[in-house]
């Protein structure tokens, strides 16, 4: 009977809760912020039952409430409501995903609250590898101190506690092979918290831990690197399942195979970061650093043997997998995921060991140095060496040789290239690709001092041979190496040999798109480094390219067939323009047209890694958003400003050509595809904001300076003497409108009706500040607007122009005072014209001619001075003539 009563009681509660749900859902989207917040707090009680069965049933029954609360978590305009919702949501896969997304909220308080909820309510083991890495990627940021502190506290007090304060176990959960950067940041934070030195308090990151937990934290973190190098247990190794015939155990000088390995990728990464932090620390003396590093890292022979053992394990795994594919007649794509994970781990551990070489002091000891260089040279010619490790080997060699050993570095690399030519099992393509991979990293670690080395000619021969190879993969690697060879070569050699070759590749339409793009990137680097690269080639030379670099880039910029080449050409123009190498209105107009073209607009940013890919439209959009404001900030230079303003008429011509070309192809192009008004306003706003920023800086600088002292010894503000000379400014917006009117006057007969009406509407909707604009510019604007009204035949377009025409209709009544004062001079100037005409008719004598010359001379000198800056001497001369 008691159970029946309890069951009826639960049913009654659910029935009441269902009725409340219907009443409360509309209030979750109420107009009032306070009402929404109260409703969110009420919803929390739907999921607050202590009974697990009732709580799970509630999530199903009140799914509509949860859906609306999720909407509030993401889109509620009040950050206080978003905070309340985070605390009120029930925890399941869907809601945890939404809570994780709030780590990227625009409000720092919401981000901190989301991290606190994750620390208190969500166990780290319940998250996926991707979710854990995302939290660290967006939480451990220098942009917001509060978010960074909350993430560190969650990491040290929440996640580390769940992992038993074992940092290596926690790093395993983050998948270091895939998320190396996030794991490195986490390790740095954890070690910094453990090593925090404060006489009174421990690190704030450990504030939520008890004293025993803090001691356990420090002990585990600082002692995690002990005994990392262990003996390999062959019984549990995946590699030992291979046959003896396929085994390639590394044998040391003593003839006995060594089995020292690092058992886990997370341990290798933790060891490397620990050693780096010891080297970077200012707490330790040099002797203390040396002692600590010697405790963590074995001698050079053990380190090299361990590295070779991991390469051996990688090779054995690949051989086993290849043999399995042959025996089972399986497809190459159907590989064992477990074996692939094992190979990735072995490759990652080997890479960490190679990077560890750069931290150690082996390069200072001659014996260890020779042994290490010999081992690294032997690794480069191992057939089974993964391509991912080639870069690590070459960089380690460069670090050991140092700047003073570049000649020996060149000799060692050339020897390795010659030995690779002798490898038979790799095949020609494998050998050439490995050579290009070595040279690519090799050239990044050189200076121009070794270019004149007699042996360096072999490097050029290898690269040129690869560039002219028939194999596309080898050719692409060769072009990449050629671009790096350019950076360490002399300018004359670059202009005479490498520039024509790269231009030929970039303009070859039969070449692969990836190779042309690589050549274009090399040309960009070349142009940034050498000033003469942008000049046209010498046509007198045999086999020269008559096209200049600028013309090639411009042609690729208007490329319609290949979006990748167009994007890379645009990125090249951005770099050259910002560096001041290429200040061209045509280029700027093209870039603006691409920036505002809706075909290249990215609506979502789900693929964050796409931003880092060269040739990606997402990356280009971000570059544009930074480039145009930065370019406008440099427009205090007249050349830069003229180029920016000069891009407006060229932009209109490009849009007109695009619409005309599509109409000929019977393709309907919407005018909305090119928001002309927004494009022009964007240019004007950028220039005005840049000018305002410069003025604000100058005023702040003047305020900091001491007041100027006049001849009488009295203090005065620097601005006091400038009020008399203040003149009305040349408006950027009016200049842009004049360019639009001029374009309408010249092309109204050939423009589409929609484009014409769009331009006329933009002109007509402009509001001109007559009192703050130069009178001479206003008169010019009025002249062009009136001419546009006469030129345009379309009634709708003509009607749009009337609004601006009416603003300028009474211009004479609001013109500047100095213009009115000089009206008499202008009339006198008109009388001079009459006198000149009478003289031509023979009605004047020599005396009159002399008087005319005197009047002309006085007027010529007096008129410009009285009219001020708005009237130039050249204009007066033209009118007089």
PDB file of N, CA and C in Angstrom, residues 249-324:
ATOM      1  N   UNK A 249      66.260  -5.237 -35.905  1.00  0.00           N
ATOM      2  CA  UNK A 249      66.719  -4.686 -34.635  1.00  0.00           C
ATOM      3  C   UNK A 249      67.972  -3.846 -34.848  1.00  0.00           C
ATOM      4  N   UNK A 250      68.019  -2.714 -34.152  1.00  0.00           N
ATOM      5  CA  UNK A 250      69.192  -1.853 -34.205  1.00  0.00           C
ATOM      6  C   UNK A 250      70.285  -2.458 -33.341  1.00  0.00           C
ATOM      7  N   UNK A 251      71.482  -2.524 -33.870  1.00  0.00           N
ATOM      8  CA  UNK A 251      72.608  -3.114 -33.150  1.00  0.00           C
ATOM      9  C   UNK A 251      73.605  -2.020 -32.829  1.00  0.00           C
ATOM     10  N   UNK A 252      74.055  -1.971 -31.608  1.00  0.00           N
ATOM     11  CA  UNK A 252      75.003  -0.947 -31.182  1.00  0.00           C
ATOM     12  C   UNK A 252      76.418  -1.369 -31.513  1.00  0.00           C
ATOM     13  N   UNK A 253      77.389  -0.525 -31.117  1.00  0.00           N
ATOM     14  CA  UNK A 253      78.789  -0.799 -31.420  1.00  0.00           C
ATOM     15  C   UNK A 253      79.272  -2.083 -30.749  1.00  0.00           C
ATOM     16  N   UNK A 254      78.680  -2.422 -29.629  1.00  0.00           N
ATOM     17  CA  UNK A 254      79.095  -3.643 -28.916  1.00  0.00           C
ATOM     18  C   UNK A 254      78.546  -4.903 -29.549  1.00  0.00           C
ATOM     19  N   UNK A 255      77.595  -4.747 -30.492  1.00  0.00           N
ATOM     20  CA  UNK A 255      77.040  -5.892 -31.179  1.00  0.00           C
ATOM     21  C   UNK A 255      75.816  -6.469 -30.536  1.00  0.00           C
ATOM     22  N   UNK A 256      75.361  -5.947 -29.427  1.00  0.00           N
ATOM     23  CA  UNK A 256      74.175  -6.453 -28.743  1.00  0.00           C
ATOM     24  C   UNK A 256      73.034  -5.482 -28.908  1.00  0.00           C
ATOM     25  N   UNK A 257      71.818  -5.958 -29.250  1.00  0.00           N
ATOM     26  CA  UNK A 257      70.693  -5.044 -29.413  1.00  0.00           C
ATOM     27  C   UNK A 257      70.263  -4.467 -28.087  1.00  0.00           C
ATOM     28  N   UNK A 258      70.024  -3.185 -28.073  1.00  0.00           N
ATOM     29  CA  UNK A 258      69.554  -2.491 -26.882  1.00  0.00           C
ATOM     30  C   UNK A 258      68.037  -2.330 -26.969  1.00  0.00           C
ATOM     31  N   UNK A 259      67.353  -2.439 -25.849  1.00  0.00           N
ATOM     32  CA  UNK A 259      65.893  -2.400 -25.845  1.00  0.00           C
ATOM     33  C   UNK A 259      65.353  -1.281 -24.969  1.00  0.00           C
ATOM     34  N   UNK A 260      66.101  -0.190 -24.845  1.00  0.00           N
ATOM     35  CA  UNK A 260      65.637   0.945 -24.058  1.00  0.00           C
ATOM     36  C   UNK A 260      64.655   1.750 -24.899  1.00  0.00           C
ATOM     37  N   UNK A 261      63.477   1.990 -24.351  1.00  0.00           N
ATOM     38  CA  UNK A 261      62.461   2.761 -25.064  1.00  0.00           C
ATOM     39  C   UNK A 261      61.747   3.690 -24.083  1.00  0.00           C
ATOM     40  N   UNK A 262      60.947   4.592 -24.648  1.00  0.00           N
ATOM     41  CA  UNK A 262      60.003   5.387 -23.865  1.00  0.00           C
ATOM     42  C   UNK A 262      58.631   4.794 -24.143  1.00  0.00           C
ATOM     43  N   UNK A 263      57.927   4.301 -23.128  1.00  0.00           N
ATOM     44  CA  UNK A 263      56.735   3.486 -23.386  1.00  0.00           C
ATOM     45  C   UNK A 263      55.536   4.249 -23.905  1.00  0.00           C
ATOM     46  N   UNK A 264      55.500   5.563 -23.758  1.00  0.00           N
ATOM     47  CA  UNK A 264      54.269   6.273 -24.095  1.00  0.00           C
ATOM     48  C   UNK A 264      54.590   7.628 -24.713  1.00  0.00           C
ATOM     49  N   UNK A 265      53.834   8.073 -25.732  1.00  0.00           N
ATOM     50  CA  UNK A 265      54.071   9.398 -26.334  1.00  0.00           C
ATOM     51  C   UNK A 265      53.911  10.540 -25.338  1.00  0.00           C
ATOM     52  N   UNK A 266      52.957  10.413 -24.416  1.00  0.00           N
ATOM     53  CA  UNK A 266      52.752  11.490 -23.446  1.00  0.00           C
ATOM     54  C   UNK A 266      53.963  11.652 -22.534  1.00  0.00           C
ATOM     55  N   UNK A 267      54.638  10.539 -22.197  1.00  0.00           N
ATOM     56  CA  UNK A 267      55.838  10.619 -21.371  1.00  0.00           C
ATOM     57  C   UNK A 267      56.970  11.331 -22.109  1.00  0.00           C
ATOM     58  N   UNK A 268      57.110  11.047 -23.418  1.00  0.00           N
ATOM     59  CA  UNK A 268      58.153  11.706 -24.212  1.00  0.00           C
ATOM     60  C   UNK A 268      57.905  13.207 -24.304  1.00  0.00           C
ATOM     61  N   UNK A 269      56.660  13.586 -24.526  1.00  0.00           N
ATOM     62  CA  UNK A 269      56.332  15.018 -24.610  1.00  0.00           C
ATOM     63  C   UNK A 269      56.564  15.699 -23.258  1.00  0.00           C
ATOM     64  N   UNK A 270      56.149  15.036 -22.174  1.00  0.00           N
ATOM     65  CA  UNK A 270      56.316  15.625 -20.845  1.00  0.00           C
ATOM     66  C   UNK A 270      57.801  15.804 -20.527  1.00  0.00           C
ATOM     67  N   UNK A 271      58.623  14.845 -20.904  1.00  0.00           N
ATOM     68  CA  UNK A 271      60.065  14.950 -20.672  1.00  0.00           C
ATOM     69  C   UNK A 271      60.660  16.135 -21.419  1.00  0.00           C
ATOM     70  N   UNK A 272      60.272  16.307 -22.675  1.00  0.00           N
ATOM     71  CA  UNK A 272      60.831  17.417 -23.465  1.00  0.00           C
ATOM     72  C   UNK A 272      60.440  18.776 -22.877  1.00  0.00           C
ATOM     73  N   UNK A 273      59.173  18.946 -22.523  1.00  0.00           N
ATOM     74  CA  UNK A 273      58.730  20.228 -21.983  1.00  0.00           C
ATOM     75  C   UNK A 273      59.375  20.494 -20.628  1.00  0.00           C
ATOM     76  N   UNK A 274      59.539  19.437 -19.827  1.00  0.00           N
ATOM     77  CA  UNK A 274      60.189  19.603 -18.519  1.00  0.00           C
ATOM     78  C   UNK A 274      61.623  20.094 -18.696  1.00  0.00           C
ATOM     79  N   UNK A 275      62.335  19.532 -19.645  1.00  0.00           N
ATOM     80  CA  UNK A 275      63.720  19.956 -19.894  1.00  0.00           C
ATOM     81  C   UNK A 275      63.779  21.381 -20.426  1.00  0.00           C
ATOM     82  N   UNK A 276      62.849  21.744 -21.295  1.00  0.00           N
ATOM     83  CA  UNK A 276      62.822  23.106 -21.830  1.00  0.00           C
ATOM     84  C   UNK A 276      62.571  24.120 -20.718  1.00  0.00           C
ATOM     85  N   UNK A 277      61.652  23.810 -19.828  1.00  0.00           N
ATOM     86  CA  UNK A 277      61.336  24.728 -18.729  1.00  0.00           C
ATOM     87  C   UNK A 277      62.515  24.873 -17.776  1.00  0.00           C
ATOM     88  N   UNK A 278      63.274  23.802 -17.574  1.00  0.00           N
ATOM     89  CA  UNK A 278      64.468  23.905 -16.727  1.00  0.00           C
ATOM     90  C   UNK A 278      65.488  24.831 -17.379  1.00  0.00           C
ATOM     91  N   UNK A 279      65.671  24.708 -18.684  1.00  0.00           N
ATOM     92  CA  UNK A 279      66.617  25.576 -19.392  1.00  0.00           C
ATOM     93  C   UNK A 279      66.169  27.038 -19.383  1.00  0.00           C
ATOM     94  N   UNK A 280      64.855  27.261 -19.465  1.00  0.00           N
ATOM     95  CA  UNK A 280      64.339  28.625 -19.514  1.00  0.00           C
ATOM     96  C   UNK A 280      64.215  29.266 -18.138  1.00  0.00           C
ATOM     97  N   UNK A 281      64.279  28.485 -17.096  1.00  0.00           N
ATOM     98  CA  UNK A 281      64.043  28.997 -15.755  1.00  0.00           C
ATOM     99  C   UNK A 281      65.148  29.957 -15.330  1.00  0.00           C
ATOM    100  N   UNK A 282      64.756  30.988 -14.604  1.00  0.00           N
ATOM    101  CA  UNK A 282      65.709  31.941 -14.022  1.00  0.00           C
ATOM    102  C   UNK A 282      65.982  31.630 -12.551  1.00  0.00           C
ATOM    103  N   UNK A 283      65.325  30.616 -12.009  1.00  0.00           N
ATOM    104  CA  UNK A 283      65.504  30.250 -10.600  1.00  0.00           C
ATOM    105  C   UNK A 283      66.789  29.468 -10.381  1.00  0.00           C
ATOM    106  N   UNK A 284      67.186  28.692 -11.407  1.00  0.00           N
ATOM    107  CA  UNK A 284      68.310  27.787 -11.250  1.00  0.00           C
ATOM    108  C   UNK A 284      69.592  28.401 -11.799  1.00  0.00           C
ATOM    109  N   UNK A 285      70.692  28.066 -11.164  1.00  0.00           N
ATOM    110  CA  UNK A 285      72.006  28.437 -11.696  1.00  0.00           C
ATOM    111  C   UNK A 285      72.388  27.457 -12.798  1.00  0.00           C
ATOM    112  N   UNK A 286      73.484  27.747 -13.503  1.00  0.00           N
ATOM    113  CA  UNK A 286      73.904  26.875 -14.599  1.00  0.00           C
ATOM    114  C   UNK A 286      74.264  25.484 -14.098  1.00  0.00           C
ATOM    115  N   UNK A 287      74.916  25.419 -12.946  1.00  0.00           N
ATOM    116  CA  UNK A 287      75.290  24.109 -12.409  1.00  0.00           C
ATOM    117  C   UNK A 287      74.056  23.314 -11.991  1.00  0.00           C
ATOM    118  N   UNK A 288      73.061  24.013 -11.410  1.00  0.00           N
ATOM    119  CA  UNK A 288      71.824  23.331 -11.013  1.00  0.00           C
ATOM    120  C   UNK A 288      71.069  22.821 -12.232  1.00  0.00           C
ATOM    121  N   UNK A 289      71.016  23.634 -13.293  1.00  0.00           N
ATOM    122  CA  UNK A 289      70.359  23.201 -14.524  1.00  0.00           C
ATOM    123  C   UNK A 289      71.039  21.951 -15.085  1.00  0.00           C
ATOM    124  N   UNK A 290      72.372  21.968 -15.101  1.00  0.00           N
ATOM    125  CA  UNK A 290      73.111  20.827 -15.635  1.00  0.00           C
ATOM    126  C   UNK A 290      72.832  19.568 -14.821  1.00  0.00           C
ATOM    127  N   UNK A 291      72.759  19.717 -13.504  1.00  0.00           N
ATOM    128  CA  UNK A 291      72.485  18.564 -12.636  1.00  0.00           C
ATOM    129  C   UNK A 291      71.081  18.008 -12.881  1.00  0.00           C
ATOM    130  N   UNK A 292      70.082  18.900 -12.964  1.00  0.00           N
ATOM    131  CA  UNK A 292      68.706  18.459 -13.173  1.00  0.00           C
ATOM    132  C   UNK A 292      68.547  17.775 -14.526  1.00  0.00           C
ATOM    133  N   UNK A 293      69.165  18.333 -15.551  1.00  0.00           N
ATOM    134  CA  UNK A 293      69.053  17.736 -16.889  1.00  0.00           C
ATOM    135  C   UNK A 293      69.742  16.380 -16.944  1.00  0.00           C
ATOM    136  N   UNK A 294      70.861  16.250 -16.255  1.00  0.00           N
ATOM    137  CA  UNK A 294      71.559  14.951 -16.253  1.00  0.00           C
ATOM    138  C   UNK A 294      70.734  13.877 -15.552  1.00  0.00           C
ATOM    139  N   UNK A 295      69.896  14.283 -14.601  1.00  0.00           N
ATOM    140  CA  UNK A 295      69.027  13.323 -13.933  1.00  0.00           C
ATOM    141  C   UNK A 295      67.870  12.881 -14.824  1.00  0.00           C
ATOM    142  N   UNK A 296      67.463  13.740 -15.738  1.00  0.00           N
ATOM    143  CA  UNK A 296      66.321  13.434 -16.593  1.00  0.00           C
ATOM    144  C   UNK A 296      66.722  12.743 -17.883  1.00  0.00           C
ATOM    145  N   UNK A 297      67.884  13.139 -18.463  1.00  0.00           N
ATOM    146  CA  UNK A 297      68.282  12.655 -19.784  1.00  0.00           C
ATOM    147  C   UNK A 297      69.510  11.771 -19.632  1.00  0.00           C
ATOM    148  N   UNK A 298      69.511  10.596 -20.220  1.00  0.00           N
ATOM    149  CA  UNK A 298      70.705   9.731 -20.160  1.00  0.00           C
ATOM    150  C   UNK A 298      71.811  10.267 -21.066  1.00  0.00           C
ATOM    151  N   UNK A 299      72.915   9.555 -21.135  1.00  0.00           N
ATOM    152  CA  UNK A 299      74.015  10.019 -21.992  1.00  0.00           C
ATOM    153  C   UNK A 299      73.644   9.862 -23.458  1.00  0.00           C
ATOM    154  N   UNK A 300      74.484  10.391 -24.324  1.00  0.00           N
ATOM    155  CA  UNK A 300      74.160  10.485 -25.739  1.00  0.00           C
ATOM    156  C   UNK A 300      74.016   9.117 -26.391  1.00  0.00           C
ATOM    157  N   UNK A 301      74.778   8.130 -25.937  1.00  0.00           N
ATOM    158  CA  UNK A 301      74.675   6.797 -26.556  1.00  0.00           C
ATOM    159  C   UNK A 301      73.310   6.168 -26.272  1.00  0.00           C
ATOM    160  N   UNK A 302      72.844   6.288 -25.034  1.00  0.00           N
ATOM    161  CA  UNK A 302      71.531   5.732 -24.697  1.00  0.00           C
ATOM    162  C   UNK A 302      70.427   6.486 -25.427  1.00  0.00           C
ATOM    163  N   UNK A 303      70.575   7.813 -25.523  1.00  0.00           N
ATOM    164  CA  UNK A 303      69.558   8.611 -26.207  1.00  0.00           C
ATOM    165  C   UNK A 303      69.460   8.230 -27.681  1.00  0.00           C
ATOM    166  N   UNK A 304      70.607   8.110 -28.356  1.00  0.00           N
ATOM    167  CA  UNK A 304      70.587   7.742 -29.779  1.00  0.00           C
ATOM    168  C   UNK A 304      70.087   6.314 -29.976  1.00  0.00           C
ATOM    169  N   UNK A 305      70.473   5.416 -29.071  1.00  0.00           N
ATOM    170  CA  UNK A 305      70.002   4.038 -29.184  1.00  0.00           C
ATOM    171  C   UNK A 305      68.493   3.955 -29.000  1.00  0.00           C
ATOM    172  N   UNK A 306      67.981   4.730 -28.040  1.00  0.00           N
ATOM    173  CA  UNK A 306      66.530   4.763 -27.825  1.00  0.00           C
ATOM    174  C   UNK A 306      65.812   5.279 -29.068  1.00  0.00           C
ATOM    175  N   UNK A 307      66.370   6.313 -29.669  1.00  0.00           N
ATOM    176  CA  UNK A 307      65.769   6.867 -30.882  1.00  0.00           C
ATOM    177  C   UNK A 307      65.758   5.838 -32.006  1.00  0.00           C
ATOM    178  N   UNK A 308      66.867   5.149 -32.206  1.00  0.00           N
ATOM    179  CA  UNK A 308      66.935   4.132 -33.254  1.00  0.00           C
ATOM    180  C   UNK A 308      65.991   2.963 -32.966  1.00  0.00           C
ATOM    181  N   UNK A 309      65.813   2.637 -31.683  1.00  0.00           N
ATOM    182  CA  UNK A 309      64.890   1.557 -31.329  1.00  0.00           C
ATOM    183  C   UNK A 309      63.456   1.906 -31.731  1.00  0.00           C
ATOM    184  N   UNK A 310      63.067   3.126 -31.504  1.00  0.00           N
ATOM    185  CA  UNK A 310      61.706   3.524 -31.874  1.00  0.00           C
ATOM    186  C   UNK A 310      61.544   3.565 -33.397  1.00  0.00           C
ATOM    187  N   UNK A 311      62.566   3.989 -34.108  1.00  0.00           N
ATOM    188  CA  UNK A 311      62.502   3.938 -35.577  1.00  0.00           C
ATOM    189  C   UNK A 311      62.409   2.497 -36.046  1.00  0.00           C
ATOM    190  N   UNK A 312      63.125   1.608 -35.364  1.00  0.00           N
ATOM    191  CA  UNK A 312      63.082   0.187 -35.687  1.00  0.00           C
ATOM    192  C   UNK A 312      61.686  -0.381 -35.447  1.00  0.00           C
ATOM    193  N   UNK A 313      61.061  -0.024 -34.339  1.00  0.00           N
ATOM    194  CA  UNK A 313      59.714  -0.504 -34.037  1.00  0.00           C
ATOM    195  C   UNK A 313      58.712   0.008 -35.087  1.00  0.00           C
ATOM    196  N   UNK A 314      58.903   1.235 -35.512  1.00  0.00           N
ATOM    197  CA  UNK A 314      58.046   1.786 -36.572  1.00  0.00           C
ATOM    198  C   UNK A 314      58.213   0.988 -37.868  1.00  0.00           C
ATOM    199  N   UNK A 315      59.469   0.693 -38.222  1.00  0.00           N
ATOM    200  CA  UNK A 315      59.731  -0.043 -39.463  1.00  0.00           C
ATOM    201  C   UNK A 315      59.147  -1.447 -39.404  1.00  0.00           C
ATOM    202  N   UNK A 316      59.277  -2.099 -38.260  1.00  0.00           N
ATOM    203  CA  UNK A 316      58.734  -3.449 -38.123  1.00  0.00           C
ATOM    204  C   UNK A 316      57.215  -3.452 -38.265  1.00  0.00           C
ATOM    205  N   UNK A 317      56.563  -2.442 -37.722  1.00  0.00           N
ATOM    206  CA  UNK A 317      55.107  -2.378 -37.811  1.00  0.00           C
ATOM    207  C   UNK A 317      54.651  -2.174 -39.256  1.00  0.00           C
ATOM    208  N   UNK A 318      55.357  -1.299 -39.991  1.00  0.00           N
ATOM    209  CA  UNK A 318      54.987  -1.072 -41.392  1.00  0.00           C
ATOM    210  C   UNK A 318      55.228  -2.318 -42.231  1.00  0.00           C
ATOM    211  N   UNK A 319      56.324  -3.029 -41.964  1.00  0.00           N
ATOM    212  CA  UNK A 319      56.595  -4.271 -42.694  1.00  0.00           C
ATOM    213  C   UNK A 319      55.532  -5.325 -42.414  1.00  0.00           C
ATOM    214  N   UNK A 320      55.122  -5.429 -41.180  1.00  0.00           N
ATOM    215  CA  UNK A 320      54.089  -6.403 -40.831  1.00  0.00           C
ATOM    216  C   UNK A 320      52.777  -6.068 -41.533  1.00  0.00           C
ATOM    217  N   UNK A 321      52.454  -4.796 -41.571  1.00  0.00           N
ATOM    218  CA  UNK A 321      51.195  -4.392 -42.201  1.00  0.00           C
ATOM    219  C   UNK A 321      51.239  -4.650 -43.706  1.00  0.00           C
ATOM    220  N   UNK A 322      52.393  -4.353 -44.332  1.00  0.00           N
ATOM    221  CA  UNK A 322      52.527  -4.607 -45.769  1.00  0.00           C
ATOM    222  C   UNK A 322      52.428  -6.100 -46.086  1.00  0.00           C
ATOM    223  N   UNK A 323      53.028  -6.922 -45.233  1.00  0.00           N
ATOM    224  CA  UNK A 323      52.969  -8.364 -45.442  1.00  0.00           C
ATOM    225  C   UNK A 323      51.545  -8.890 -45.278  1.00  0.00           C
ATOM    226  N   UNK A 324      50.820  -8.320 -44.314  1.00  0.00           N
ATOM    227  CA  UNK A 324      49.431  -8.732 -44.079  1.00  0.00           C
ATOM    228  C   UNK A 324      48.553  -8.389 -45.285  1.00  0.00           C
TER     229      UNK A 324
END
